[in-house]
Amino acid sequence: QVQLVESGGGSVQAGGSLRLSCAASGLRYSGNCMGWFRQAPGKEREGVAGIYTGGGSTYYADSVKGRFTISQDNAKNTVYLQMNNLAPEDTAMYYCAADPAWTSASCAVVAGRTGSFGYWGQGTQVTVSS
């Protein structure tokens, strides 16, 4: 059974930083496409960043390029999202997602799409005040 558990959310002031973690268990393959998504109240869920855990590709939404960094620790089966220079518009519930179906090349293409992932965590709230 695949389980994704997010942590690290919280409340910060604009310009601050947070690091989100996604601990994965039950994934059978060493290479998985994993993504971070966010959903603000009244808005659709949107892709933020993605990574292929077998090495190689990453994806970033234009709105977070240069501020957010996705990384992995395969020994801990954990994917991180380092978020710097946070702004009030980054306020949202952040979700981790995973799917073993994608290759490194395809992960970079599909990582921003909610329909690309079959497994989801419960989310962690990020609130940025001005």
PDB file of C-alpha atoms in Angstrom:
ATOM      1  CA  GLN A   1       0.000   0.000   0.000  1.00  0.00           C
ATOM      2  CA  VAL A   2       1.443   3.328  -1.072  1.00  0.00           C
ATOM      3  CA  GLN A   3       1.481   6.051   1.548  1.00  0.00           C
ATOM      4  CA  LEU A   4       2.658   9.638   1.171  1.00  0.00           C
ATOM      5  CA  VAL A   5       2.962  11.774   4.289  1.00  0.00           C
ATOM      6  CA  GLU A   6       3.656  15.498   4.019  1.00  0.00           C
ATOM      7  CA  SER A   7       5.096  17.649   6.776  1.00  0.00           C
ATOM      8  CA  GLY A   8       6.784  20.995   7.258  1.00  0.00           C
ATOM      9  CA  GLY A   9       3.948  23.381   6.566  1.00  0.00           C
ATOM     10  CA  GLY A  10       3.271  26.373   8.775  1.00  0.00           C
ATOM     11  CA  SER A  11       2.820  30.124   8.925  1.00  0.00           C
ATOM     12  CA  VAL A  12       5.529  32.541   7.853  1.00  0.00           C
ATOM     13  CA  GLN A  13       5.810  36.157   6.881  1.00  0.00           C
ATOM     14  CA  ALA A  14       6.427  37.233   3.321  1.00  0.00           C
ATOM     15  CA  GLY A  15      10.043  36.728   2.365  1.00  0.00           C
ATOM     16  CA  GLY A  16      10.422  33.780   4.693  1.00  0.00           C
ATOM     17  CA  SER A  17      11.234  30.155   3.949  1.00  0.00           C
ATOM     18  CA  LEU A  18       9.804  26.722   4.621  1.00  0.00           C
ATOM     19  CA  ARG A  19      10.883  23.218   3.704  1.00  0.00           C
ATOM     20  CA  LEU A  20       8.208  20.649   3.033  1.00  0.00           C
ATOM     21  CA  SER A  21       8.890  16.932   3.257  1.00  0.00           C
ATOM     22  CA  CYS A  22       7.095  14.019   1.657  1.00  0.00           C
ATOM     23  CA  ALA A  23       7.890  10.618   3.136  1.00  0.00           C
ATOM     24  CA  ALA A  24       6.923   7.801   0.779  1.00  0.00           C
ATOM     25  CA  SER A  25       6.344   4.168   1.560  1.00  0.00           C
ATOM     26  CA  GLY A  26       5.066   1.235  -0.453  1.00  0.00           C
ATOM     27  CA  LEU A  27       6.404   2.403  -3.803  1.00  0.00           C
ATOM     28  CA  ARG A  28       7.757  -0.654  -5.553  1.00  0.00           C
ATOM     29  CA  TYR A  29      10.121   0.894  -8.035  1.00  0.00           C
ATOM     30  CA  SER A  30      13.304   2.841  -7.524  1.00  0.00           C
ATOM     31  CA  GLY A  31      12.271   5.402 -10.106  1.00  0.00           C
ATOM     32  CA  ASN A  32       9.045   7.281  -9.556  1.00  0.00           C
ATOM     33  CA  CYS A  33       7.713  10.567 -10.777  1.00  0.00           C
ATOM     34  CA  MET A  34       6.903  12.635  -7.715  1.00  0.00           C
ATOM     35  CA  GLY A  35       5.329  16.030  -7.587  1.00  0.00           C
ATOM     36  CA  TRP A  36       4.272  18.847  -5.331  1.00  0.00           C
ATOM     37  CA  PHE A  37       0.934  20.517  -5.936  1.00  0.00           C
ATOM     38  CA  ARG A  38      -0.960  23.249  -4.159  1.00  0.00           C
ATOM     39  CA  GLN A  39      -4.550  24.324  -3.870  1.00  0.00           C
ATOM     40  CA  ALA A  40      -5.747  27.639  -2.531  1.00  0.00           C
ATOM     41  CA  PRO A  41      -9.375  28.144  -1.420  1.00  0.00           C
ATOM     42  CA  GLY A  42     -11.636  28.524  -4.422  1.00  0.00           C
ATOM     43  CA  LYS A  43      -8.916  27.631  -6.893  1.00  0.00           C
ATOM     44  CA  GLU A  44      -7.950  24.540  -8.799  1.00  0.00           C
ATOM     45  CA  ARG A  45      -5.080  22.358  -7.722  1.00  0.00           C
ATOM     46  CA  GLU A  46      -1.929  23.350  -9.589  1.00  0.00           C
ATOM     47  CA  GLY A  47       1.436  21.737 -10.129  1.00  0.00           C
ATOM     48  CA  VAL A  48       4.369  23.381  -8.386  1.00  0.00           C
ATOM     49  CA  ALA A  49       7.380  21.115  -8.878  1.00  0.00           C
ATOM     50  CA  GLY A  50       8.227  17.562  -9.845  1.00  0.00           C
ATOM     51  CA  ILE A  51      11.163  15.192  -9.805  1.00  0.00           C
ATOM     52  CA  TYR A  52      12.033  11.753 -11.096  1.00  0.00           C
ATOM     53  CA  THR A  53      13.515   9.872  -8.174  1.00  0.00           C
ATOM     54  CA  GLY A  54      15.550   7.617 -10.442  1.00  0.00           C
ATOM     55  CA  GLY A  55      17.642  10.629 -11.349  1.00  0.00           C
ATOM     56  CA  GLY A  56      17.469  13.232 -14.051  1.00  0.00           C
ATOM     57  CA  SER A  57      14.486  15.408 -14.608  1.00  0.00           C
ATOM     58  CA  THR A  58      12.819  18.124 -12.614  1.00  0.00           C
ATOM     59  CA  TYR A  59       9.861  20.397 -13.308  1.00  0.00           C
ATOM     60  CA  TYR A  60       8.933  23.801 -11.932  1.00  0.00           C
ATOM     61  CA  ALA A  61       5.923  25.972 -12.497  1.00  0.00           C
ATOM     62  CA  ASP A  62       6.851  29.401 -13.813  1.00  0.00           C
ATOM     63  CA  SER A  63       5.435  31.020 -10.692  1.00  0.00           C
ATOM     64  CA  VAL A  64       8.002  29.322  -8.437  1.00  0.00           C
ATOM     65  CA  LYS A  65      11.122  29.129 -10.598  1.00  0.00           C
ATOM     66  CA  GLY A  66      14.081  30.620  -8.796  1.00  0.00           C
ATOM     67  CA  ARG A  67      12.331  30.448  -5.420  1.00  0.00           C
ATOM     68  CA  PHE A  68      11.438  26.785  -4.891  1.00  0.00           C
ATOM     69  CA  THR A  69      13.746  23.779  -5.155  1.00  0.00           C
ATOM     70  CA  ILE A  70      12.680  20.149  -5.238  1.00  0.00           C
ATOM     71  CA  SER A  71      15.112  17.502  -4.077  1.00  0.00           C
ATOM     72  CA  GLN A  72      15.199  13.922  -2.888  1.00  0.00           C
ATOM     73  CA  ASP A  73      16.858  11.653  -0.368  1.00  0.00           C
ATOM     74  CA  ASN A  74      16.433   8.145  -1.708  1.00  0.00           C
ATOM     75  CA  ALA A  75      17.905   6.606   1.427  1.00  0.00           C
ATOM     76  CA  LYS A  76      14.995   8.110   3.362  1.00  0.00           C
ATOM     77  CA  ASN A  77      12.427   7.714   0.559  1.00  0.00           C
ATOM     78  CA  THR A  78      11.713  11.384   0.999  1.00  0.00           C
ATOM     79  CA  VAL A  79      11.198  14.261  -1.406  1.00  0.00           C
ATOM     80  CA  TYR A  80      11.620  17.840  -0.252  1.00  0.00           C
ATOM     81  CA  LEU A  81      10.360  21.198  -1.428  1.00  0.00           C
ATOM     82  CA  GLN A  82      12.504  24.092  -0.265  1.00  0.00           C
ATOM     83  CA  MET A  83      10.493  27.280  -0.563  1.00  0.00           C
ATOM     84  CA  ASN A  84      12.298  30.606  -0.306  1.00  0.00           C
ATOM     85  CA  ASN A  85      11.144  34.192  -0.632  1.00  0.00           C
ATOM     86  CA  LEU A  86       7.571  33.160   0.054  1.00  0.00           C
ATOM     87  CA  ALA A  87       4.748  35.495  -0.912  1.00  0.00           C
ATOM     88  CA  PRO A  88       1.111  35.682   0.224  1.00  0.00           C
ATOM     89  CA  GLU A  89       0.019  34.163  -3.090  1.00  0.00           C
ATOM     90  CA  ASP A  90       1.916  30.993  -2.135  1.00  0.00           C
ATOM     91  CA  THR A  91      -0.648  30.398   0.607  1.00  0.00           C
ATOM     92  CA  ALA A  92      -2.306  27.056  -0.052  1.00  0.00           C
ATOM     93  CA  MET A  93      -2.607  23.446   0.976  1.00  0.00           C
ATOM     94  CA  TYR A  94       0.414  21.657  -0.460  1.00  0.00           C
ATOM     95  CA  TYR A  95       0.119  18.058  -1.595  1.00  0.00           C
ATOM     96  CA  CYS A  96       2.680  15.427  -2.501  1.00  0.00           C
ATOM     97  CA  ALA A  97       1.932  13.021  -5.334  1.00  0.00           C
ATOM     98  CA  ALA A  98       3.645   9.994  -6.854  1.00  0.00           C
ATOM     99  CA  ASP A  99       3.312   7.640  -9.778  1.00  0.00           C
ATOM    100  CA  PRO A 100       5.667   4.895 -11.008  1.00  0.00           C
ATOM    101  CA  ALA A 101       4.339   4.942 -14.560  1.00  0.00           C
ATOM    102  CA  TRP A 102       6.519   7.719 -15.905  1.00  0.00           C
ATOM    103  CA  THR A 103      10.079   7.658 -17.160  1.00  0.00           C
ATOM    104  CA  SER A 104      12.581  10.365 -16.404  1.00  0.00           C
ATOM    105  CA  ALA A 105      11.880  12.116 -19.696  1.00  0.00           C
ATOM    106  CA  SER A 106       8.105  11.908 -19.439  1.00  0.00           C
ATOM    107  CA  CYS A 107       8.070  12.953 -15.790  1.00  0.00           C
ATOM    108  CA  ALA A 108       9.475  16.354 -16.694  1.00  0.00           C
ATOM    109  CA  VAL A 109       6.627  16.795 -19.175  1.00  0.00           C
ATOM    110  CA  VAL A 110       3.692  15.559 -17.074  1.00  0.00           C
ATOM    111  CA  ALA A 111       4.715  16.523 -13.540  1.00  0.00           C
ATOM    112  CA  GLY A 112       2.584  19.652 -13.506  1.00  0.00           C
ATOM    113  CA  ARG A 113      -0.660  17.838 -14.271  1.00  0.00           C
ATOM    114  CA  THR A 114      -2.861  16.481 -11.497  1.00  0.00           C
ATOM    115  CA  GLY A 115      -4.072  13.650 -13.730  1.00  0.00           C
ATOM    116  CA  SER A 116      -0.534  12.292 -14.023  1.00  0.00           C
ATOM    117  CA  PHE A 117      -0.455  10.940 -10.494  1.00  0.00           C
ATOM    118  CA  GLY A 118      -2.242   8.018  -8.936  1.00  0.00           C
ATOM    119  CA  TYR A 119      -1.076   8.445  -5.361  1.00  0.00           C
ATOM    120  CA  TRP A 120      -1.623  11.489  -3.146  1.00  0.00           C
ATOM    121  CA  GLY A 121      -0.858  12.593   0.370  1.00  0.00           C
ATOM    122  CA  GLN A 122      -3.228  14.378   2.727  1.00  0.00           C
ATOM    123  CA  GLY A 123      -1.564  17.764   2.409  1.00  0.00           C
ATOM    124  CA  THR A 124       0.163  20.300   4.617  1.00  0.00           C
ATOM    125  CA  GLN A 125      -0.961  23.902   4.996  1.00  0.00           C
ATOM    126  CA  VAL A 126       1.301  26.811   4.118  1.00  0.00           C
ATOM    127  CA  THR A 127       0.193  30.302   5.111  1.00  0.00           C
ATOM    128  CA  VAL A 128       2.190  33.386   4.156  1.00  0.00           C
ATOM    129  CA  SER A 129       1.263  36.714   5.680  1.00  0.00           C
ATOM    130  CA  SER A 130       2.177  40.107   4.277  1.00  0.00           C
TER     131      SER A 130
END
